[in-house]
mmCIF file of C-alpha atoms in Angstrom:
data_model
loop_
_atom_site.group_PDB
_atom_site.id
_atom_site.type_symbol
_atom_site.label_atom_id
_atom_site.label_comp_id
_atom_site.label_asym_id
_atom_site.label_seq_id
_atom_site.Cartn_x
_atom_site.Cartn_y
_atom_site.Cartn_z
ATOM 1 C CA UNK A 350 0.000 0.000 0.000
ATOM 2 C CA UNK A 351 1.189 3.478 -0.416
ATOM 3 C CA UNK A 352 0.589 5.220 2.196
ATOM 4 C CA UNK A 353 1.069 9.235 2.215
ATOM 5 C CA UNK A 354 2.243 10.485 5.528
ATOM 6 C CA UNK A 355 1.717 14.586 6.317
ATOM 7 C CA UNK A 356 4.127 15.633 8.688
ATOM 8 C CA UNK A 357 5.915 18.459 10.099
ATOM 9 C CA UNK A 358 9.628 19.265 8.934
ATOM 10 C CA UNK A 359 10.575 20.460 12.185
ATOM 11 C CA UNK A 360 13.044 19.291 14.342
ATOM 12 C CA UNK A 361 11.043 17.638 17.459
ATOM 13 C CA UNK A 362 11.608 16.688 20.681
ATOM 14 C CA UNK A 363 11.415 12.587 21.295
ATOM 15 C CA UNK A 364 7.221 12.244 22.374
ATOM 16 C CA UNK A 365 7.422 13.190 18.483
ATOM 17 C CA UNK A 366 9.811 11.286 17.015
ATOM 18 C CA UNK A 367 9.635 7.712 18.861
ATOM 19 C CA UNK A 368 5.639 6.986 17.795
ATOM 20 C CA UNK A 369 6.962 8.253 14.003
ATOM 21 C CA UNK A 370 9.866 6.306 13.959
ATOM 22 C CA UNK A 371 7.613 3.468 15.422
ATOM 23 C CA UNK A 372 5.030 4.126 12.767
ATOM 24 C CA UNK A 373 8.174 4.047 9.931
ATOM 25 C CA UNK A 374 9.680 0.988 10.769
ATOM 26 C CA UNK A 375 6.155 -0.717 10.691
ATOM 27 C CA UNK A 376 5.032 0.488 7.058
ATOM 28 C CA UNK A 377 8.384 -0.511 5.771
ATOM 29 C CA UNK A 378 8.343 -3.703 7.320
ATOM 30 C CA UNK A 379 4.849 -4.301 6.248
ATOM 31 C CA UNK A 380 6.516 -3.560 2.706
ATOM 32 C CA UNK A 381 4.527 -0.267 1.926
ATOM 33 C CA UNK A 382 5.667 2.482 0.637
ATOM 34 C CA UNK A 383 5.955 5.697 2.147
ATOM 35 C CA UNK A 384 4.543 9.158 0.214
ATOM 36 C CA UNK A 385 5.513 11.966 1.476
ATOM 37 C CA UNK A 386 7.023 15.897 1.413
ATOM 38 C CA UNK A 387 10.354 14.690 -0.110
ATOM 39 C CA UNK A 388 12.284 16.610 2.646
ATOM 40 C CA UNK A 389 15.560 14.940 4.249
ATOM 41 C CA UNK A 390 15.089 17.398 7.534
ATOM 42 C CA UNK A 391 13.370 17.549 11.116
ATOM 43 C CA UNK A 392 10.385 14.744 10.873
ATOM 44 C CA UNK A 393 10.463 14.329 7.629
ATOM 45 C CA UNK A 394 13.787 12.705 7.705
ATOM 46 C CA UNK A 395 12.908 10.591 11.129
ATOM 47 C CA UNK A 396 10.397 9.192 9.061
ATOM 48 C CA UNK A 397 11.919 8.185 5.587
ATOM 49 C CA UNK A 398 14.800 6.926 7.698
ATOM 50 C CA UNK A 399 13.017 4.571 9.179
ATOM 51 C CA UNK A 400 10.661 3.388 6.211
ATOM 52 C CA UNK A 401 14.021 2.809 4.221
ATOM 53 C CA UNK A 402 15.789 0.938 7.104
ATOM 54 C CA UNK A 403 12.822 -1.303 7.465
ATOM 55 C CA UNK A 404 13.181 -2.166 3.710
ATOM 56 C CA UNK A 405 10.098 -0.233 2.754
ATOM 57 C CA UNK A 406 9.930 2.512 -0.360
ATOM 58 C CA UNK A 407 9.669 5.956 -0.761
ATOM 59 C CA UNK A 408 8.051 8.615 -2.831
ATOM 60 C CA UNK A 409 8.537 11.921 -2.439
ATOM 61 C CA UNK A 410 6.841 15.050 -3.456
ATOM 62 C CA UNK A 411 8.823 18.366 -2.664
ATOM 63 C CA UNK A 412 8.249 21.910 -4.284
ATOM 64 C CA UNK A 413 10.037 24.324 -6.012
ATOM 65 C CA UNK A 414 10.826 26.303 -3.315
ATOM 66 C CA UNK A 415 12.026 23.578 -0.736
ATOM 67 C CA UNK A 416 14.139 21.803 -3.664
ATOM 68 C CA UNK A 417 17.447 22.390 -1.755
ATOM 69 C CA UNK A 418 15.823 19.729 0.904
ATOM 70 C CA UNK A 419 14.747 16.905 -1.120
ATOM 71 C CA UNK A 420 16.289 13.362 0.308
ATOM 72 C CA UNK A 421 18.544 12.075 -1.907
ATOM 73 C CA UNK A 422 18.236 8.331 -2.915
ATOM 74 C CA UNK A 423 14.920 7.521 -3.040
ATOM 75 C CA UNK A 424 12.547 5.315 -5.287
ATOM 76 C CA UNK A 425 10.990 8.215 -6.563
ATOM 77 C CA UNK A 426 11.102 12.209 -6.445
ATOM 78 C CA UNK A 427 8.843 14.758 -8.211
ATOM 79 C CA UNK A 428 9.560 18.942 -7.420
ATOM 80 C CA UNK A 429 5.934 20.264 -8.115
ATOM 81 C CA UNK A 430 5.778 23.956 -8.855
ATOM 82 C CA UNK A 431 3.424 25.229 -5.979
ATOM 83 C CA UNK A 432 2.228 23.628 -3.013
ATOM 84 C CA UNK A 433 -1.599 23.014 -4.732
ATOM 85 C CA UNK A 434 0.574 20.825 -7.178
ATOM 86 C CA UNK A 435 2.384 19.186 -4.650
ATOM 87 C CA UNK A 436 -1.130 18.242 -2.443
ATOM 88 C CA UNK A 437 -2.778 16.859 -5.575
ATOM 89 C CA UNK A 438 0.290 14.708 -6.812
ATOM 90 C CA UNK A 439 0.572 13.484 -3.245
ATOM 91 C CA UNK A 440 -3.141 12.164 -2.603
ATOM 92 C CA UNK A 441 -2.611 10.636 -6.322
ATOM 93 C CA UNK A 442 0.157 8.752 -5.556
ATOM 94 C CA UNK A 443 -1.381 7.187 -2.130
ATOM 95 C CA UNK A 444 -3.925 4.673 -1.717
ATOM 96 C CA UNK A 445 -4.555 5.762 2.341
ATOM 97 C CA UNK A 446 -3.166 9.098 4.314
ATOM 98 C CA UNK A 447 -1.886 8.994 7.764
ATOM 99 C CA UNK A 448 -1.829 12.724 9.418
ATOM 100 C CA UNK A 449 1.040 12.962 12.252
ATOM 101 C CA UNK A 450 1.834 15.536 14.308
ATOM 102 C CA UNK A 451 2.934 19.240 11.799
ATOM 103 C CA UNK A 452 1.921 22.828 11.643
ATOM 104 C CA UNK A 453 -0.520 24.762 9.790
ATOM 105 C CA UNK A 454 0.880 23.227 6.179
ATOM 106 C CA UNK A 455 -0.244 19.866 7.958
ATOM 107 C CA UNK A 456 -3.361 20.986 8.805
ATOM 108 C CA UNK A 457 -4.088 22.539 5.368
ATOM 109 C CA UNK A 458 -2.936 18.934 3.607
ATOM 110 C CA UNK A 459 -5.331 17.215 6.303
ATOM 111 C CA UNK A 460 -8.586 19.511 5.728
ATOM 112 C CA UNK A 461 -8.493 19.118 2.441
ATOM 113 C CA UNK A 462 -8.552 15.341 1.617
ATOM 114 C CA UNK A 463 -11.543 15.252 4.576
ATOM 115 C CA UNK A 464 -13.149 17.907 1.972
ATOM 116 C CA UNK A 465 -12.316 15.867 -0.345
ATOM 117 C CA UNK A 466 -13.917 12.178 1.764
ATOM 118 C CA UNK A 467 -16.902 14.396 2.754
ATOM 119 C CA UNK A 468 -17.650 15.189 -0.779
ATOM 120 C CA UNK A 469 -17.504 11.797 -2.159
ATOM 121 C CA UNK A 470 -14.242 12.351 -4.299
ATOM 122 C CA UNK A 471 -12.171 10.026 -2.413
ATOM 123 C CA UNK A 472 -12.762 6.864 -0.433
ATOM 124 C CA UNK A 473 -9.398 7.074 0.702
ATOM 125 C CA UNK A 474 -8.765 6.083 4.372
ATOM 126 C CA UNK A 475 -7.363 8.678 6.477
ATOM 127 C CA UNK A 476 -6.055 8.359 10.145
ATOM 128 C CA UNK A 477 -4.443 10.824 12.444
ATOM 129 C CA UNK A 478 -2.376 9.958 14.609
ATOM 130 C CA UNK A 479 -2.797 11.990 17.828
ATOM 131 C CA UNK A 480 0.588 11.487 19.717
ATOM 132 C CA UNK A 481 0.996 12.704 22.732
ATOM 133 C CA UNK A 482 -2.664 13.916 22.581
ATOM 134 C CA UNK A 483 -1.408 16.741 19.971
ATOM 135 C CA UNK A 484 -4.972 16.556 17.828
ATOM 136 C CA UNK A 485 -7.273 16.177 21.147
ATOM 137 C CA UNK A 486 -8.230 19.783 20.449
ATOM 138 C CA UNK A 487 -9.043 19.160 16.919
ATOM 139 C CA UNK A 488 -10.939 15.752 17.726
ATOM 140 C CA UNK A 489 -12.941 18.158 19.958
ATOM 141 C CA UNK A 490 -13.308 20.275 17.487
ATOM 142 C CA UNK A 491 -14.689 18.203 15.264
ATOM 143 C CA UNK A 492 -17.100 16.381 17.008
ATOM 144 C CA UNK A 493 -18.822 19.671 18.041
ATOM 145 C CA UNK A 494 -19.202 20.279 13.877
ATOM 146 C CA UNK A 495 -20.445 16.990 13.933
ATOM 147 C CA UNK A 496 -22.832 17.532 16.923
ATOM 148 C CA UNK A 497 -24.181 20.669 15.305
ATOM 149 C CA UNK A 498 -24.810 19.676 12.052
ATOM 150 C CA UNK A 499 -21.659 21.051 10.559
ATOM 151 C CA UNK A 500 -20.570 17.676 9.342
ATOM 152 C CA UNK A 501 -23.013 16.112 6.417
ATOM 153 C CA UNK A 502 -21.387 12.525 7.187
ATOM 154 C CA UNK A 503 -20.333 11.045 10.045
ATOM 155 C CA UNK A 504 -16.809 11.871 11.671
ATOM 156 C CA UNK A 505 -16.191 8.053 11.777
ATOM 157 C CA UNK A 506 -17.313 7.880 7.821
ATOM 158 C CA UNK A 507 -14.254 10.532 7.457
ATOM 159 C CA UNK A 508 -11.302 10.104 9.733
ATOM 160 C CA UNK A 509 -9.842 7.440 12.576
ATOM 161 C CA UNK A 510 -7.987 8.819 15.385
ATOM 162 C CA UNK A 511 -5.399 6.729 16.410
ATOM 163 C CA UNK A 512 -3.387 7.342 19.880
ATOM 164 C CA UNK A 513 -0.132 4.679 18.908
ATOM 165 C CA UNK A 514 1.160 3.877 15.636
ATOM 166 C CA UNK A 515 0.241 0.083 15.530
ATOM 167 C CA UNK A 516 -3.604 1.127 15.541
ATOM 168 C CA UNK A 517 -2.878 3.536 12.544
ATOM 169 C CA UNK A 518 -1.514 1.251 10.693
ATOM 170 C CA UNK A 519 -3.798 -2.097 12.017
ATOM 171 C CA UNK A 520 -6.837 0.305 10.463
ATOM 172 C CA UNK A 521 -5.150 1.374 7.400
ATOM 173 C CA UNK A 522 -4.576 -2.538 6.367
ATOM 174 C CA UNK A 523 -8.182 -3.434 7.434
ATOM 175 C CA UNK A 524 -9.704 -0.292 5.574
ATOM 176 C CA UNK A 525 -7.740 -1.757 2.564
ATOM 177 C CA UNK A 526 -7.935 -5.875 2.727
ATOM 178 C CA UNK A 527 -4.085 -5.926 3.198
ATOM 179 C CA UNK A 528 -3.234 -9.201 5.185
#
């Protein structure tokens, strides 16, 4: 499976980086491939590490702008022009999205493939990964959408929370028949 991971290039403290590298070494052991930002820094890098040490694959999508970052020696790079370019050719080249912990780039690349589930355009699953509780305030936030009508499907219909990375991955293999 090819699984697209959106992530925070940041350099992060160890709550961070242990449940990613965790979640790496599993989805390159499980012999997916990883999709992601291209970028050989901060998370990013914890995470494409540990894919390719776990014998997994990797596909990365960078932009023009961030070109001077991409990880060398990968299966696969493409340097999209913008970052509307980069989100498109990133949900095209996955088959299920895992959101971990990032900024507000994260949170734009997560809003918009659940605008894109709620709508019917994808049936893609998507999970985030809430380590260290990071996305309780966004759970919360999204049930009360739910609650108040905000929401035209249901939240489960949309997204799975997952608190470690063994659930994240245990759903994304059931949501696509992968033994």
């Amino acid at each position: 499976m090819r699984i697209c991971v959106f992530l925070s290039a940041a350099d992060l403290d160890e709550r961070y980086t242990r449940p990613a590298r965790e979640f790496a070494k599993l989805l390159g052991k499980g012999g997916h491939t990883l999709v992601w930002g291209g970028s050989d820094v901060g998370l990013m890098k914890v995470v494409a590490d540990g894919v390719q040490e776990a014998g997994g694959k990797l596909v990365g999508v960078s932009v023009e702008f961030l070109a001077a970052k991409v990880r060398p020696g990968v299966d696969e790079m493409v340097v999209a022009k913008d970052l509307a370019e980069r989100k498109r050719l990133l949900l095209e080249k996955a088959d299920a999205v895992v959101v971990m912990v990032g900024g507000t780039g994260t949170l734009d690349e997560a809003t918009e493939i659940l605008e894109l589930k709620k709508h019917g355009h994808t049936d893609m699953p998507v999970v985030l990964l809430n380590t260290a509780g990071f996305y309780d305030g966004l759970k919360e936030q999204f049930r009360r959408m739910e609650d108040e009508g905000f929401l035209p499907v249901p939240l489960t219909d949309l997204v799975f929370f997952a608190e470690e990375p063994v659930g994240a991955l245990a759903y994304l293999e059931e949501s696509r028949g992968v033994a």
